[in-house]
Amino acid sequence: MSLAKIRIGTSGYSFEDWKGVFYPEDIPKGKMLDFYAKEFKTVEINSTYYRIPNQAVFYHLNRKTPPDFEFISKVHQEVTHNRENAEESMKALHAVLEPIKSAQKLHGFLAQFPWGFKYSVQNLDYLGKVKTLSEETPLFVEFRNRTWIRNEVYQFLRDHEIGYCNVDEPNFPSLVPPQDIATTEIGYMRFHGRNTQNWWGSSGGDRYDYRYSMEELSEWLGRIRSLSQKTRKTYLFFNNCHMGHAVVNARQMMELLFRRGMPAIDGGAEKGEDEILDSD
């Protein structure tokens, strides 16, 4: 059975604490994406969750990346958390993303819903609304609450062509467990880390301060293969961005996949195999 193309990236790229871990110590902030794009071929834009910038930002992102680079933009918190003015928020997001959209580099929206967003018929209908507002751009949804783990949800997502985001996160009873669900022809996985101590009530930096061991990454190889057999393309994003953990683990996952005959499509790391595996 053929396997999907696998693209590995991180949830953001512009971090000062990546200097010395991934970036050179003296790299200007404006050169970070150029550097990142030499090794990775995809990235999540998390900043659009907090605020929608002006269009010039995406003009420069397009200019700094090769033609085959792929962006996934997180939708604004107005859409996923406040849920009172989704129409205007999505309209504004579409407008500012036009430079990368017209360059065919915008490959999806990620709607990350909070733990408090629980399964209900009303909330299920809201997902359909967000899909409509996404227009022709693929939409992926991430749930934090286990109440969404049910077959009727997966069927709804399939019927509406909404992608499902599989996650690795702390093993709490109310959170979503590890899965390999595909509801469209594109698979999606996010790795948040397993920081049980700081998950609840902490800032993003503390919550995602976690570096996976090789054994923990290896636990996902079977699920990645399974998801890749169901899709034509699969994204793996590491959101444990604190202190460059995401880059280290993304590189390690690339090597693990390569050893299993599931090579990721990427720019090609300059590190050798031993150096990648020893960076745990």
Short mmCIF file of C-alpha atoms in Angstrom, two decimals:
data_model
loop_
_atom_site.label_atom_id
_atom_site.label_comp_id
_atom_site.label_asym_id
_atom_site.label_seq_id
_atom_site.Cartn_x
_atom_site.Cartn_y
_atom_site.Cartn_z
CA MET A 1 0.00 0.00 0.00
CA SER A 2 1.36 3.41 -0.95
CA LEU A 3 2.16 5.96 1.73
CA ALA A 4 1.29 9.63 1.80
CA LYS A 5 3.83 12.37 1.38
CA ILE A 6 4.93 13.38 4.88
CA ARG A 7 5.77 16.99 5.70
CA ILE A 8 7.33 17.84 9.05
CA GLY A 9 7.55 21.31 10.55
CA THR A 10 7.16 23.34 13.70
CA SER A 11 4.44 25.56 15.11
CA GLY A 12 6.17 28.85 14.42
CA TYR A 13 9.76 29.71 13.66
CA SER A 14 10.53 33.16 15.08
CA PHE A 15 11.83 32.44 18.58
CA GLU A 16 14.75 34.12 20.32
CA ASP A 17 15.45 31.02 22.43
CA TRP A 18 16.13 28.99 19.27
CA LYS A 19 19.38 30.88 18.82
CA GLY A 20 22.26 28.56 19.58
CA VAL A 21 19.93 25.55 19.37
CA PHE A 22 18.84 25.88 15.74
CA TYR A 23 19.68 29.36 14.55
CA PRO A 24 23.13 30.96 14.69
CA GLU A 25 23.54 33.15 17.76
CA ASP A 26 23.85 36.32 15.69
CA ILE A 27 21.02 35.78 13.23
CA PRO A 28 18.72 38.79 12.71
CA LYS A 29 15.04 38.09 13.29
CA GLY A 30 14.31 38.98 9.68
CA LYS A 31 16.54 36.14 8.46
CA MET A 32 15.02 33.37 10.57
CA LEU A 33 12.49 32.17 8.00
CA ASP A 34 15.12 32.07 5.24
CA PHE A 35 17.22 29.83 7.50
CA TYR A 36 14.25 27.70 8.59
CA ALA A 37 13.11 27.10 5.00
CA LYS A 38 16.47 25.55 4.09
CA GLU A 39 15.66 22.60 6.35
CA PHE A 40 11.88 22.46 6.63
CA LYS A 41 9.26 22.75 3.90
CA THR A 42 6.27 23.66 6.03
CA VAL A 43 5.38 25.74 9.10
CA GLU A 44 2.34 26.65 11.15
CA ILE A 45 1.73 30.37 11.54
CA ASN A 46 0.61 30.62 15.16
CA SER A 47 0.81 34.41 15.41
CA THR A 48 -2.48 34.81 13.50
CA TYR A 49 -4.25 33.29 16.49
CA TYR A 50 -3.30 36.32 18.59
CA ARG A 51 -3.64 39.10 16.05
CA ILE A 52 -4.16 39.53 12.34
CA PRO A 53 -1.20 41.52 10.96
CA ASN A 54 -1.11 43.61 7.83
CA GLN A 55 -0.73 42.07 4.40
CA ALA A 56 2.87 43.21 4.05
CA VAL A 57 3.92 40.55 6.56
CA PHE A 58 2.79 37.79 4.22
CA TYR A 59 4.27 39.50 1.21
CA HIS A 60 7.65 39.10 2.92
CA LEU A 61 6.92 35.52 4.04
CA ASN A 62 6.23 34.63 0.44
CA ARG A 63 9.41 36.31 -0.74
CA LYS A 64 11.55 34.47 1.83
CA THR A 65 10.34 30.96 0.99
CA PRO A 66 10.80 28.66 -2.03
CA PRO A 67 7.90 27.88 -4.40
CA ASP A 68 7.17 24.50 -2.79
CA PHE A 69 6.97 25.83 0.78
CA GLU A 70 3.67 25.27 2.60
CA PHE A 71 2.04 27.45 5.26
CA ILE A 72 -0.77 26.49 7.62
CA SER A 73 -2.34 29.52 9.30
CA LYS A 74 -4.03 29.23 12.67
CA VAL A 75 -7.35 31.07 12.70
CA HIS A 76 -7.81 33.94 15.14
CA GLN A 77 -9.04 33.27 18.67
CA GLU A 78 -12.18 35.24 17.81
CA VAL A 79 -13.19 32.22 15.72
CA THR A 80 -12.28 29.43 18.15
CA HIS A 81 -12.59 30.94 21.61
CA ASN A 82 -14.88 34.00 21.61
CA ARG A 83 -16.98 32.73 18.69
CA GLU A 84 -18.95 35.98 18.39
CA ASN A 85 -17.60 37.57 15.21
CA ALA A 86 -16.18 34.73 13.15
CA GLU A 87 -17.32 36.19 9.83
CA GLU A 88 -15.35 39.41 10.12
CA SER A 89 -12.32 37.65 11.57
CA MET A 90 -12.11 35.12 8.74
CA LYS A 91 -12.71 37.82 6.14
CA ALA A 92 -9.79 39.82 7.52
CA LEU A 93 -7.57 36.74 7.65
CA HIS A 94 -8.31 35.82 4.04
CA ALA A 95 -7.39 39.35 2.97
CA VAL A 96 -4.00 39.52 4.68
CA LEU A 97 -3.02 36.02 3.54
CA GLU A 98 -3.53 36.87 -0.12
CA PRO A 99 0.22 37.07 -0.96
CA ILE A 100 0.85 33.46 0.08
CA LYS A 101 -2.53 32.30 -1.17
CA SER A 102 -1.94 33.65 -4.67
CA ALA A 103 1.52 32.00 -4.62
CA GLN A 104 -0.21 28.68 -3.80
CA LYS A 105 1.66 28.40 -0.51
CA LEU A 106 -1.35 28.57 1.81
CA HIS A 107 -2.31 24.96 2.39
CA GLY A 108 -4.77 25.20 5.22
CA PHE A 109 -6.34 26.83 8.26
CA LEU A 110 -5.97 25.30 11.71
CA ALA A 111 -8.82 25.92 14.15
CA GLN A 112 -7.60 24.96 17.63
CA PHE A 113 -10.58 24.91 19.96
CA PRO A 114 -10.16 25.20 23.76
CA TRP A 115 -10.88 22.50 26.32
CA GLY A 116 -14.12 24.28 27.22
CA PHE A 117 -15.48 23.77 23.70
CA LYS A 118 -17.31 20.49 24.26
CA TYR A 119 -19.33 18.31 21.96
CA SER A 120 -22.90 19.44 21.26
CA VAL A 121 -25.12 19.62 18.20
CA GLN A 122 -24.84 23.41 18.32
CA ASN A 123 -21.04 23.30 18.40
CA LEU A 124 -21.01 20.71 15.63
CA ASP A 125 -23.04 23.10 13.48
CA TYR A 126 -20.56 25.85 14.31
CA LEU A 127 -17.78 23.74 12.79
CA GLY A 128 -19.77 23.67 9.57
CA LYS A 129 -19.99 27.45 9.69
CA VAL A 130 -16.23 27.80 10.10
CA LYS A 131 -15.72 25.45 7.17
CA THR A 132 -17.92 27.68 5.00
CA LEU A 133 -15.93 30.74 6.11
CA SER A 134 -12.69 28.97 5.17
CA GLU A 135 -13.88 29.00 1.54
CA GLU A 136 -11.59 26.98 -0.74
CA THR A 137 -8.76 26.72 1.81
CA PRO A 138 -8.63 23.34 3.62
CA LEU A 139 -9.71 23.49 7.26
CA PHE A 140 -8.29 21.34 10.06
CA VAL A 141 -9.83 21.27 13.53
CA GLU A 142 -8.12 20.41 16.80
CA PHE A 143 -10.14 19.49 19.85
CA ARG A 144 -8.82 19.53 23.40
CA ASN A 145 -11.89 17.94 25.00
CA ARG A 146 -12.41 14.19 24.90
CA THR A 147 -16.19 14.59 24.41
CA TRP A 148 -15.48 15.00 20.68
CA ILE A 149 -14.13 11.46 20.40
CA ARG A 150 -17.13 9.83 18.77
CA ASN A 151 -17.92 8.33 15.38
CA GLU A 152 -20.68 10.80 14.52
CA VAL A 153 -18.15 13.64 14.80
CA TYR A 154 -15.73 11.91 12.44
CA GLN A 155 -18.55 11.31 9.96
CA PHE A 156 -19.64 14.95 10.17
CA LEU A 157 -16.08 16.05 9.45
CA ARG A 158 -15.89 13.69 6.47
CA ASP A 159 -19.22 14.90 5.12
CA HIS A 160 -18.08 18.53 5.37
CA GLU A 161 -14.51 17.88 4.19
CA ILE A 162 -12.99 19.11 7.45
CA GLY A 163 -9.61 17.67 8.42
CA TYR A 164 -9.04 16.13 11.86
CA CYS A 165 -5.99 17.02 13.92
CA ASN A 166 -4.52 14.10 15.88
CA VAL A 167 -2.55 15.18 18.94
CA ASP A 168 0.07 14.08 21.43
CA GLU A 169 -0.45 15.81 24.76
CA PRO A 170 -0.51 14.91 28.47
CA ASN A 171 -2.46 11.79 29.38
CA PHE A 172 -5.30 13.40 31.32
CA PRO A 173 -8.75 11.73 31.33
CA SER A 174 -10.51 14.75 29.81
CA LEU A 175 -7.99 15.37 27.01
CA VAL A 176 -7.86 13.76 23.58
CA PRO A 177 -5.88 10.49 23.43
CA PRO A 178 -3.37 9.52 20.71
CA GLN A 179 -5.13 8.62 17.43
CA ASP A 180 -4.62 8.15 13.70
CA ILE A 181 -7.93 9.52 12.41
CA ALA A 182 -8.27 10.76 8.84
CA THR A 183 -11.42 12.59 7.74
CA THR A 184 -10.07 14.05 4.48
CA GLU A 185 -7.30 13.10 2.07
CA ILE A 186 -4.85 15.10 4.19
CA GLY A 187 -3.62 13.78 7.54
CA TYR A 188 -2.63 16.06 10.41
CA MET A 189 -0.75 15.49 13.68
CA ARG A 190 0.46 17.96 16.32
CA PHE A 191 2.92 17.21 19.11
CA HIS A 192 2.41 19.43 22.15
CA GLY A 193 4.63 17.63 24.63
CA ARG A 194 3.63 15.86 27.82
CA ASN A 195 4.25 18.50 30.45
CA THR A 196 1.66 17.34 32.97
CA GLN A 197 2.91 19.69 35.68
CA ASN A 198 2.37 22.91 33.74
CA TRP A 199 -0.44 21.99 31.36
CA TRP A 200 -3.29 23.57 33.29
CA GLY A 201 -3.26 27.27 34.09
CA SER A 202 0.20 27.99 32.68
CA SER A 203 1.38 30.23 29.89
CA GLY A 204 2.04 28.69 26.49
CA GLY A 205 5.79 28.71 27.03
CA ASP A 206 5.57 26.68 30.23
CA ARG A 207 2.86 24.35 28.95
CA TYR A 208 4.89 23.37 25.89
CA ASP A 209 8.25 23.14 27.66
CA TYR A 210 8.91 19.49 26.93
CA ARG A 211 11.39 17.49 24.88
CA TYR A 212 10.32 14.05 23.67
CA SER A 213 12.63 11.10 24.09
CA MET A 214 13.37 8.87 21.10
CA GLU A 215 11.22 6.19 22.71
CA GLU A 216 8.26 8.55 22.99
CA LEU A 217 8.59 9.61 19.36
CA SER A 218 8.84 5.97 18.30
CA GLU A 219 5.45 5.31 19.89
CA TRP A 220 3.91 7.30 17.03
CA LEU A 221 5.53 5.51 14.11
CA GLY A 222 2.73 2.98 13.76
CA ARG A 223 0.07 5.69 13.86
CA ILE A 224 1.95 7.79 11.32
CA ARG A 225 2.18 4.84 8.96
CA SER A 226 -1.51 4.09 9.44
CA LEU A 227 -2.49 7.70 8.77
CA SER A 228 -0.21 7.86 5.75
CA GLN A 229 -1.93 4.82 4.26
CA LYS A 230 -5.28 6.62 4.47
CA THR A 231 -4.19 9.96 2.98
CA ARG A 232 -2.25 11.50 0.09
CA LYS A 233 -0.33 13.90 2.35
CA THR A 234 0.29 14.00 6.09
CA TYR A 235 1.52 16.92 8.20
CA LEU A 236 3.46 16.48 11.44
CA PHE A 237 3.93 19.67 13.45
CA PHE A 238 5.86 20.04 16.70
CA ASN A 239 4.39 22.68 19.01
CA ASN A 240 6.82 22.13 21.91
CA CYS A 241 8.68 25.24 20.80
CA HIS A 242 10.22 26.23 24.14
CA MET A 243 14.05 26.38 23.91
CA GLY A 244 14.06 24.77 20.47
CA HIS A 245 12.65 21.42 21.59
CA ALA A 246 10.40 21.37 18.52
CA VAL A 247 13.32 21.52 16.09
CA VAL A 248 15.27 18.81 17.89
CA ASN A 249 12.28 16.48 17.95
CA ALA A 250 11.29 17.26 14.36
CA ARG A 251 14.78 16.27 13.21
CA GLN A 252 14.66 13.10 15.26
CA MET A 253 11.26 12.18 13.85
CA MET A 254 12.61 12.66 10.32
CA GLU A 255 15.36 10.16 11.04
CA LEU A 256 13.01 7.65 12.65
CA LEU A 257 10.68 7.83 9.65
CA PHE A 258 13.58 7.45 7.25
CA ARG A 259 14.68 4.29 9.04
CA ARG A 260 11.14 2.90 8.69
CA GLY A 261 10.97 3.66 4.98
CA MET A 262 8.71 6.69 5.41
CA PRO A 263 10.96 9.61 4.48
CA ALA A 264 9.63 13.11 5.04
CA ILE A 265 9.76 15.72 2.29
CA ASP A 266 12.08 18.40 3.60
CA GLY A 267 14.93 20.67 2.67
CA GLY A 268 17.55 18.28 4.03
CA ALA A 269 19.23 18.76 7.38
CA GLU A 270 22.91 19.55 7.43
CA LYS A 271 23.37 17.38 10.51
CA GLY A 272 24.48 13.80 10.14
CA GLU A 273 22.45 10.86 11.37
CA ASP A 274 24.39 10.32 14.57
CA GLU A 275 24.25 13.98 15.50
CA ILE A 276 20.48 14.05 15.01
CA LEU A 277 19.90 10.98 17.14
CA ASP A 278 22.30 12.11 19.86
CA SER A 279 20.52 15.46 20.32
CA ASP A 280 17.91 13.97 22.66
#
